[in-house]
PDB file of C-alpha atoms in Angstrom:
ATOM      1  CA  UNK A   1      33.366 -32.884 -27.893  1.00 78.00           C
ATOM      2  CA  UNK A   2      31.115 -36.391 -27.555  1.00 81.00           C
ATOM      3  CA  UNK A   3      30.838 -38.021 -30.502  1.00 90.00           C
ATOM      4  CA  UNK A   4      27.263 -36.690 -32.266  1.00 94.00           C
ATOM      5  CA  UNK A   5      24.671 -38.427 -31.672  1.00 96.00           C
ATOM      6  CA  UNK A   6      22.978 -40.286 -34.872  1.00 96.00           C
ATOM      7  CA  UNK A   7      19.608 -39.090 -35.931  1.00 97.00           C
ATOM      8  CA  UNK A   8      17.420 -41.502 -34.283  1.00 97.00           C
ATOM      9  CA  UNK A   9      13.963 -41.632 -32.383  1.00 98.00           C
ATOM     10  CA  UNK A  10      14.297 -40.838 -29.207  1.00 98.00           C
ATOM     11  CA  UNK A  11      13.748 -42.971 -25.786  1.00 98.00           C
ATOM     12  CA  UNK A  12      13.904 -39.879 -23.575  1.00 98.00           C
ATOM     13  CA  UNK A  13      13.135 -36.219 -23.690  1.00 98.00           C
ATOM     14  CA  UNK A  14      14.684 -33.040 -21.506  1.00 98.00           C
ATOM     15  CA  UNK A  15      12.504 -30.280 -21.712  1.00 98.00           C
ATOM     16  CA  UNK A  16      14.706 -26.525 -20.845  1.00 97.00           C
ATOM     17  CA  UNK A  17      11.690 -24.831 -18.824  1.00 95.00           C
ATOM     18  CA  UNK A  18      12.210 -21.010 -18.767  1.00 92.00           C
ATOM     19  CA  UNK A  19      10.964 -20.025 -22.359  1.00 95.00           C
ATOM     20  CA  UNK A  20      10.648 -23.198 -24.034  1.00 97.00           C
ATOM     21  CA  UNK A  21       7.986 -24.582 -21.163  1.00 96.00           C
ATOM     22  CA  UNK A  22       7.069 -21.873 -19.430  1.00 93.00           C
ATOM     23  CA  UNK A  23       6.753 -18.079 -19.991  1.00 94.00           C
ATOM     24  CA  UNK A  24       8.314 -15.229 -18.592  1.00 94.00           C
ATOM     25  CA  UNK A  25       6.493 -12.131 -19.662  1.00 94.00           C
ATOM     26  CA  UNK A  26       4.369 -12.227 -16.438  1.00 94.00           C
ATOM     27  CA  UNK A  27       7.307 -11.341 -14.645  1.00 96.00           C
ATOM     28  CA  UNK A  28       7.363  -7.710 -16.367  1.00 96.00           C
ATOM     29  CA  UNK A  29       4.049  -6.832 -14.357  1.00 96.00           C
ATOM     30  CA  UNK A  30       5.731  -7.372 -11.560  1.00 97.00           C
ATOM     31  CA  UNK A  31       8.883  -5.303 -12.373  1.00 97.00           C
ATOM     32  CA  UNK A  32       6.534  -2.734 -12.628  1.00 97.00           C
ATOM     33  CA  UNK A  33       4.654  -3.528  -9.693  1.00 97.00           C
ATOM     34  CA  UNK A  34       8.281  -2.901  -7.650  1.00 97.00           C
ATOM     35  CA  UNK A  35       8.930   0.429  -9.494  1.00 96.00           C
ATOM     36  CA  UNK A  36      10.816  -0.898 -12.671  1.00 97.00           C
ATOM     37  CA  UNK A  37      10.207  -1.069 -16.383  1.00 96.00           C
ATOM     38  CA  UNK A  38       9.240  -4.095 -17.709  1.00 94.00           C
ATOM     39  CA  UNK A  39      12.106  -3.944 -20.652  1.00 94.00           C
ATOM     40  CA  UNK A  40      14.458  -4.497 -17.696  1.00 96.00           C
ATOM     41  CA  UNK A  41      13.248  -8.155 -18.085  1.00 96.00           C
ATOM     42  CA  UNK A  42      15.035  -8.943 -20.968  1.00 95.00           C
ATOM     43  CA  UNK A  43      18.875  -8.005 -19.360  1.00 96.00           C
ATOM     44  CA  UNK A  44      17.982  -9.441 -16.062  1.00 96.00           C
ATOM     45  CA  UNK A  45      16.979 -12.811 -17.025  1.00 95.00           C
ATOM     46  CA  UNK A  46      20.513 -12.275 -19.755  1.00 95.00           C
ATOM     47  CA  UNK A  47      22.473 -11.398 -17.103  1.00 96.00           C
ATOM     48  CA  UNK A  48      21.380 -13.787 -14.535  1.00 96.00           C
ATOM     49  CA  UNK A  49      22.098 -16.672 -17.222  1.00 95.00           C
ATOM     50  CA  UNK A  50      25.638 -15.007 -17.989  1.00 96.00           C
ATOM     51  CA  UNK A  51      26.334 -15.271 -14.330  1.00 96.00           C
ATOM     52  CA  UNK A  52      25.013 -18.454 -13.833  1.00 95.00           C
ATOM     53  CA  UNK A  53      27.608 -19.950 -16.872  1.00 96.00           C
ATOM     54  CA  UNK A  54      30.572 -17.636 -15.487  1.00 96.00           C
ATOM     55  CA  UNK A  55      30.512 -19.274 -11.818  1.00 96.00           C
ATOM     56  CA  UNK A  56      30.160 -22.971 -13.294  1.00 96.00           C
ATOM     57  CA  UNK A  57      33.151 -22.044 -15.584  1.00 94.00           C
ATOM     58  CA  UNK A  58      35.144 -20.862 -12.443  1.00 95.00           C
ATOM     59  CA  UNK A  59      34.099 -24.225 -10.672  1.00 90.00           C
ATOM     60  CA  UNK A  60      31.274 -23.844  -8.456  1.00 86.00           C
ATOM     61  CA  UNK A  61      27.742 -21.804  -9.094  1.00 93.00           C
ATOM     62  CA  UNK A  62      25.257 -20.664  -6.510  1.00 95.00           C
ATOM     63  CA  UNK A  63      21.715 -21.514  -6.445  1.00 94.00           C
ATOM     64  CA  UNK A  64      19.697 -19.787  -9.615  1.00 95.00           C
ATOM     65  CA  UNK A  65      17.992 -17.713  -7.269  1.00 94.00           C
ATOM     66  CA  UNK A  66      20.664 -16.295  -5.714  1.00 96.00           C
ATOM     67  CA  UNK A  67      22.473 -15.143  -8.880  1.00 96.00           C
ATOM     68  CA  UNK A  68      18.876 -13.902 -10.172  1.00 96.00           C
ATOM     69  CA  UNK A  69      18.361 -11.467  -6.835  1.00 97.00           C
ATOM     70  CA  UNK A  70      21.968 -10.487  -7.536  1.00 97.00           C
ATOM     71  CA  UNK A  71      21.202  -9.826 -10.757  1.00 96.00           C
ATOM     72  CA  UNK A  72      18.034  -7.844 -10.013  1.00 96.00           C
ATOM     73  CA  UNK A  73      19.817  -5.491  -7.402  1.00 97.00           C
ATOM     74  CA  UNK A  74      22.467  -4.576 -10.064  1.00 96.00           C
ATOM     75  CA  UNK A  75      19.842  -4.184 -13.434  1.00 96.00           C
ATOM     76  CA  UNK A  76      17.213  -1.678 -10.923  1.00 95.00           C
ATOM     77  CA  UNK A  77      21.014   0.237  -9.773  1.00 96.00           C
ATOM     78  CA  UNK A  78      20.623  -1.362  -6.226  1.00 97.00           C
ATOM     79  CA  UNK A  79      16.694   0.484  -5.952  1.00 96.00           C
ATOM     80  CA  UNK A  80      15.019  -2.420  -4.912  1.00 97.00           C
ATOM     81  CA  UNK A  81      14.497  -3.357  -1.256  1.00 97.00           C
ATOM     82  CA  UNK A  82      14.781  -7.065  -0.307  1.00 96.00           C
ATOM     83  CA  UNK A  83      11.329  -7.409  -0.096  1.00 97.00           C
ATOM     84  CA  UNK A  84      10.315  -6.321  -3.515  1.00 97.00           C
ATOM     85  CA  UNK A  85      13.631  -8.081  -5.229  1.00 97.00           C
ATOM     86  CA  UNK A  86      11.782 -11.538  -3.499  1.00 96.00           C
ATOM     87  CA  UNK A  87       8.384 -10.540  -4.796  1.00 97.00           C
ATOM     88  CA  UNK A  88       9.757 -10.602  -8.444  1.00 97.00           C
ATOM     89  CA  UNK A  89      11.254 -13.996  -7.631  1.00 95.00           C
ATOM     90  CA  UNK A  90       8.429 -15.137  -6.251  1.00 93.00           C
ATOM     91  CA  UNK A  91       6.771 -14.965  -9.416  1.00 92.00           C
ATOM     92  CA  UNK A  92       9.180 -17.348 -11.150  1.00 89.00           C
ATOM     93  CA  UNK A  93       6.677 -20.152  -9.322  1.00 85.00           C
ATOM     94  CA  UNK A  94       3.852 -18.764 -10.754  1.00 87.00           C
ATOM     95  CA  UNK A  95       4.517 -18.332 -14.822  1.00 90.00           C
ATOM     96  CA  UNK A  96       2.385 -19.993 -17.065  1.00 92.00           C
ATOM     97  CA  UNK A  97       2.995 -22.477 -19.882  1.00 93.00           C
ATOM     98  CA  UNK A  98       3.803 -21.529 -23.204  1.00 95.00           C
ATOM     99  CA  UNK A  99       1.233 -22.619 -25.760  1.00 96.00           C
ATOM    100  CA  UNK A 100       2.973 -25.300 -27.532  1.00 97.00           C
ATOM    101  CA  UNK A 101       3.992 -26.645 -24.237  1.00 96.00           C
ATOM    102  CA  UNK A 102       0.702 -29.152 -23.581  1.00 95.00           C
ATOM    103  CA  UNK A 103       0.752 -30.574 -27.303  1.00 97.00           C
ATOM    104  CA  UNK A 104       4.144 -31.365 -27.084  1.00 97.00           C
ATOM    105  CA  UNK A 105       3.867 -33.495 -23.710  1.00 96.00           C
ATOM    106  CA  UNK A 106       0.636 -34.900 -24.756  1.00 96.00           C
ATOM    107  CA  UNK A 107       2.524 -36.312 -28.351  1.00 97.00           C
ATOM    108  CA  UNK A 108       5.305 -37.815 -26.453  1.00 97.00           C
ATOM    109  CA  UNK A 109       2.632 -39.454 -23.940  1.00 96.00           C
ATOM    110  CA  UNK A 110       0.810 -41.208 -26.792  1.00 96.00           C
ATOM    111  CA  UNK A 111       4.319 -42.177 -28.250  1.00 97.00           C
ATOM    112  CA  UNK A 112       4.917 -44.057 -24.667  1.00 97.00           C
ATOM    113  CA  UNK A 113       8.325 -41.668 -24.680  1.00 98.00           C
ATOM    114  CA  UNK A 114       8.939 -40.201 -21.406  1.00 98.00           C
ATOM    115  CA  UNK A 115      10.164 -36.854 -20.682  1.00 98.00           C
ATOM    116  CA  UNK A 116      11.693 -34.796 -17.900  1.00 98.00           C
ATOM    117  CA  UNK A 117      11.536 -31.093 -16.881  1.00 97.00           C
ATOM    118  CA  UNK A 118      15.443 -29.916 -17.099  1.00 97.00           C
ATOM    119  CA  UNK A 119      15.799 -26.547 -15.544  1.00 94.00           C
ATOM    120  CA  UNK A 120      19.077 -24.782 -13.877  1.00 88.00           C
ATOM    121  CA  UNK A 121      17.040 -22.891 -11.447  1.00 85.00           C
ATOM    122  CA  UNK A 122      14.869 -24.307  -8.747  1.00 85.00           C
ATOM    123  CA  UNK A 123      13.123 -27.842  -8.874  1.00 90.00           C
ATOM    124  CA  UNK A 124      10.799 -26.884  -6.892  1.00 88.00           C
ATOM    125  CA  UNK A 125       9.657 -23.691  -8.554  1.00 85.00           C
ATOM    126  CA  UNK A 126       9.513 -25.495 -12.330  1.00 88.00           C
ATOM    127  CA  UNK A 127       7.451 -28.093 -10.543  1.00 91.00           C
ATOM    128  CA  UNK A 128       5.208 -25.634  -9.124  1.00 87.00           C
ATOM    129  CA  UNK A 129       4.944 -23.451 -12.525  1.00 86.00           C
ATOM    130  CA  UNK A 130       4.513 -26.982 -14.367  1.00 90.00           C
ATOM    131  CA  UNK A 131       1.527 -28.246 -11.538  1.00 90.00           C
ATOM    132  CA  UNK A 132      -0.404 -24.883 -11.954  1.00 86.00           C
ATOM    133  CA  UNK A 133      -0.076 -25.187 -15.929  1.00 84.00           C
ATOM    134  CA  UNK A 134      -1.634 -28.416 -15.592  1.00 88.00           C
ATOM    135  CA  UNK A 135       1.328 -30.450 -16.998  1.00 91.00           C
ATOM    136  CA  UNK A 136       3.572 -31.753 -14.235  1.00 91.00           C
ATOM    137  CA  UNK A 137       1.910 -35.238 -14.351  1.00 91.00           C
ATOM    138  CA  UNK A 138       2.974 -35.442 -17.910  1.00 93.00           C
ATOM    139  CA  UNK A 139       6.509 -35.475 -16.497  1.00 97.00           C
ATOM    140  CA  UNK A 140       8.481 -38.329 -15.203  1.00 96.00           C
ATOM    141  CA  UNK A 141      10.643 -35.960 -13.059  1.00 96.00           C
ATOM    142  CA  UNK A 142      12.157 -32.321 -12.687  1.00 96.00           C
ATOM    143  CA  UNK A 143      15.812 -32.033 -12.529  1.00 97.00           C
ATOM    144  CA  UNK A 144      17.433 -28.972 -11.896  1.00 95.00           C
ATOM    145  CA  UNK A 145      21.719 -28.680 -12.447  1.00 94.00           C
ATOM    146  CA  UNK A 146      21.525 -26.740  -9.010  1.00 93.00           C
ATOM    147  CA  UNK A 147      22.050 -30.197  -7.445  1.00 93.00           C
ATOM    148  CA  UNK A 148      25.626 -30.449  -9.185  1.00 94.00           C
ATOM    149  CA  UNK A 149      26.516 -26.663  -8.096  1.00 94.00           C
ATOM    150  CA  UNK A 150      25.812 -25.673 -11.621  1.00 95.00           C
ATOM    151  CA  UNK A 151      24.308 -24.005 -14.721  1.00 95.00           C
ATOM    152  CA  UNK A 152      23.542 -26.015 -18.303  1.00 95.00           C
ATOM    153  CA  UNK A 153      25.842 -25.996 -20.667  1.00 95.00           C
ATOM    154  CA  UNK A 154      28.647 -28.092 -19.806  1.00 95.00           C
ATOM    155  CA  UNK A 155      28.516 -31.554 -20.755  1.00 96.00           C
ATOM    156  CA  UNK A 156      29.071 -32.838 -17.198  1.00 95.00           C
ATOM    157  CA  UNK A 157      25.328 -31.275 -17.245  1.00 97.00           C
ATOM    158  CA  UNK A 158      23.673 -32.636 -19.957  1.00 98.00           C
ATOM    159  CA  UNK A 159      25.532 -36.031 -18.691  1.00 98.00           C
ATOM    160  CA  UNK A 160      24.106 -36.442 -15.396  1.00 97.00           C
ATOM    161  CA  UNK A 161      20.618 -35.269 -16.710  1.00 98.00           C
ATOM    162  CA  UNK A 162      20.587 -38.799 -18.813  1.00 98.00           C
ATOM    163  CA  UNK A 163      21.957 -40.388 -15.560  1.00 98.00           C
ATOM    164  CA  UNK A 164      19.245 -39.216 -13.767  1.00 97.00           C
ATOM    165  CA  UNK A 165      16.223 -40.546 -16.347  1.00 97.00           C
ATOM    166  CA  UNK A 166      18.158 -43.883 -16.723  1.00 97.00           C
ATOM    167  CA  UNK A 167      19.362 -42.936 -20.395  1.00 97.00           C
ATOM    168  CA  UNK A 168      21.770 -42.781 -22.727  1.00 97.00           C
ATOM    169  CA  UNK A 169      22.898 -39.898 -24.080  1.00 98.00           C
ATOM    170  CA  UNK A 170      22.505 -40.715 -27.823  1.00 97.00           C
ATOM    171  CA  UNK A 171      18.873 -42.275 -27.002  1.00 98.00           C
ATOM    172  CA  UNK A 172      17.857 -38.970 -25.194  1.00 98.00           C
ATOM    173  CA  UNK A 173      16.985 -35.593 -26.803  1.00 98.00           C
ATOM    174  CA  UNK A 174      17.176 -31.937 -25.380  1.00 98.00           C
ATOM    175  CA  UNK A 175      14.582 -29.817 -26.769  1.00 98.00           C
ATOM    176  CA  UNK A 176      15.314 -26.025 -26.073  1.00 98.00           C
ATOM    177  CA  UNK A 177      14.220 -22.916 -27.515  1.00 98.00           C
ATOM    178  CA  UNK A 178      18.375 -21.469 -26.888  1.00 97.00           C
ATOM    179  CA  UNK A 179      20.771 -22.447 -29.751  1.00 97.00           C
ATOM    180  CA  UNK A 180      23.337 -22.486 -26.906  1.00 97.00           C
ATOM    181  CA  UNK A 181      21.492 -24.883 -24.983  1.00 98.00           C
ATOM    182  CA  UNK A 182      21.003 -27.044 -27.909  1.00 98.00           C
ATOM    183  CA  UNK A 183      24.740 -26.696 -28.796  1.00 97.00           C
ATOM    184  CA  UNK A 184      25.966 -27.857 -25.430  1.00 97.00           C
ATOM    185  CA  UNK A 185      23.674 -31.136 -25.601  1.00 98.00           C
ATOM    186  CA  UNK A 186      24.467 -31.768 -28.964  1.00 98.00           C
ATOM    187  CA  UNK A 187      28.332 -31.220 -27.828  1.00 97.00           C
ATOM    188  CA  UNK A 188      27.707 -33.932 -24.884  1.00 97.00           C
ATOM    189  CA  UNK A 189      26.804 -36.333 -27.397  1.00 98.00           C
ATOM    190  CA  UNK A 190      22.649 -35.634 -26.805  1.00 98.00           C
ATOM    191  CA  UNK A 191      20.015 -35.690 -29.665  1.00 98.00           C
ATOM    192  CA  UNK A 192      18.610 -32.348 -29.737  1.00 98.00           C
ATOM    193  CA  UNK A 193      15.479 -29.857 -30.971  1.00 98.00           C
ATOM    194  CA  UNK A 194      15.322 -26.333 -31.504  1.00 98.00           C
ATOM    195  CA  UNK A 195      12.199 -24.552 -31.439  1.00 98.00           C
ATOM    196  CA  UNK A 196      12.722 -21.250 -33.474  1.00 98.00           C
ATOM    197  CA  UNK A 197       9.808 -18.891 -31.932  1.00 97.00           C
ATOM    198  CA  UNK A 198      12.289 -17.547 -29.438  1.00 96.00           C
ATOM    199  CA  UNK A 199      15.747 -16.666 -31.852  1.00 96.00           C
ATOM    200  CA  UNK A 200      13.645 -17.209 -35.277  1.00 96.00           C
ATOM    201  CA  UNK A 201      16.396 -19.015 -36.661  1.00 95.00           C
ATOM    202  CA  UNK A 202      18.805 -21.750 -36.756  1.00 95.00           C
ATOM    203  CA  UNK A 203      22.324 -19.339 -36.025  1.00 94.00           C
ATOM    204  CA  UNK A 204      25.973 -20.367 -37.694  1.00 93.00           C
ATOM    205  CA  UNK A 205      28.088 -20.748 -34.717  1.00 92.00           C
ATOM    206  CA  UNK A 206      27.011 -23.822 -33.245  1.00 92.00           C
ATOM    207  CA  UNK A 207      26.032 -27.414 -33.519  1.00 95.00           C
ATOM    208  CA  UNK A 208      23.264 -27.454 -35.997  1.00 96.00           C
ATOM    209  CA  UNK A 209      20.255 -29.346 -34.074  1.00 98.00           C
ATOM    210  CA  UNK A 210      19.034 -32.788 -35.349  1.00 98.00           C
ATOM    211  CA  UNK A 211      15.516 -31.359 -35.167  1.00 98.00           C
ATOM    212  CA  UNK A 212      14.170 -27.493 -35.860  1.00 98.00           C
ATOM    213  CA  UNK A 213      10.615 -26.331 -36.066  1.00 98.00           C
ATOM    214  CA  UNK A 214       8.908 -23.026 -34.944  1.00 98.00           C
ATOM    215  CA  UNK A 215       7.202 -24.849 -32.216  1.00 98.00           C
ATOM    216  CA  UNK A 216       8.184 -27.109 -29.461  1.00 98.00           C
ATOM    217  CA  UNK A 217       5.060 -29.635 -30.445  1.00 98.00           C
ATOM    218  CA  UNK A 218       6.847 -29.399 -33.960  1.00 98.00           C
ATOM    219  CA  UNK A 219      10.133 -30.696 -32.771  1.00 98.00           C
ATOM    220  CA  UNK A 220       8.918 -33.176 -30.602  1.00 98.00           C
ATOM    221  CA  UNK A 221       6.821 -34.789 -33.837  1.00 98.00           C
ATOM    222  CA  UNK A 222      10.368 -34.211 -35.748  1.00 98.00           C
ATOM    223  CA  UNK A 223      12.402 -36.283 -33.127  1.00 98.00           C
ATOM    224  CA  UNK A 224       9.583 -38.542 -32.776  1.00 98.00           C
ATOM    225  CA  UNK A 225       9.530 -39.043 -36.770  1.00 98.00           C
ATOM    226  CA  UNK A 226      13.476 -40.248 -36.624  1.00 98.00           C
ATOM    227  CA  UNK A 227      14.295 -43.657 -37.518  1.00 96.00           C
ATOM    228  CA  UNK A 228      14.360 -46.059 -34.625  1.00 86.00           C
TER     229      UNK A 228
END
């Protein structure tokens, strides 16, 4: 483990996207749309994470989207046709931001802090949910741990995230609505924000975050609160 990072203001701000920027419920109309029930959402997007973390533990991890259509043949009991396993991915461009999402980018904007979009699926697909939510201006950059070969949470990940926005990584803070994604930044040495509204709760069995609030704006005016 890094060394913690001290509570201090940040200079930098990753942003997870699935869940903490952006929502996935839309993508349970189109489970249905293909034939499946939209509580298969829930263990798809699990597994596909699981996955994900098992090939980067094992040394190399395929593209997100490749473990996600994996991951959707084997959750519908290989049902789907290609064609309407890509038209559920498709949608993963399309999702719309969560509600907090907008104040939290606009506080850090008036703060003169800037932040990056840190996804391990595709760039280009957070950057095209992010530009039809009307917030990918507010970001200085989307970085996605596919261009390392693999998933968030190792701190090799978290590492070359603050290598890519110039930082350092007890200047720059994660802010996640996953207590495992907060762990693993605050393991690599990263300041770091929970958001509750996903787990409700701060659990036991990992690094407690520097920063918790029910809502992302709420941890982004906690880290921005921190001593300088």
């Amino acid at each position: 483990m890094d060394e913690r990072a001290p509570a201090r203001r940040p200079e930098v701000v990753l942003f997870d996207v699935f869940e903490t920027l952006i929502r996935l419920e839309p993508l349970r109309e189109r489970l249905a749309e293909v034939g499946r029930p939209g509580h298969e959402l829930e263990l798809f997007f699990a597994r596909t994470l699981r996955d994900g973390m098992a090939y980067t533990l094992a040394g190399n991890a395929p593209p997100f989207r490749d473990v996600a259509a994996a991951q959707l043949a084997i959750t519908s009991g290989y049902t789907l046709a290609p064609e309407q396993i890509e038209h559920v991915l498709a949608g993963f461009a399309e999702l719309p931001a969560q509600p907090d999402a907008a104040p939290a980018v606009t506080l850090l904007s008036r703060a003169g802090v800037p932040c990056f979009a840190f996804t391990h699926g595709s760039a280009t697909n957070a950057a095209k949910a992010l530009e039809r939510a009307g917030l990918r201006a507010s970001f200085a950059g989307v970085l996605s741990a596919e261009e390392i070969h693999s998933f968030k949470p190792p701190p090799a990940v978290y590492h070359w995230a603050c290598a890519q926005a110039g930082s350092r990584p007890d200047r720059t803070a994660l802010v996640a609505v996953h207590s495992w994604d907060t762990n693993g930044a605050a393991r690599a040495g990263l300041l770091t924000g929970l958001a509750t509204r996903l787990e409700g709760g701060v659990p036991p069995t990992g690094e407690r975050p520097h920063v918790t609030g029910e809502r992302v704006d709420e941890v982004v005016a906690g880290l921005l609160a921190l001593p300088g």
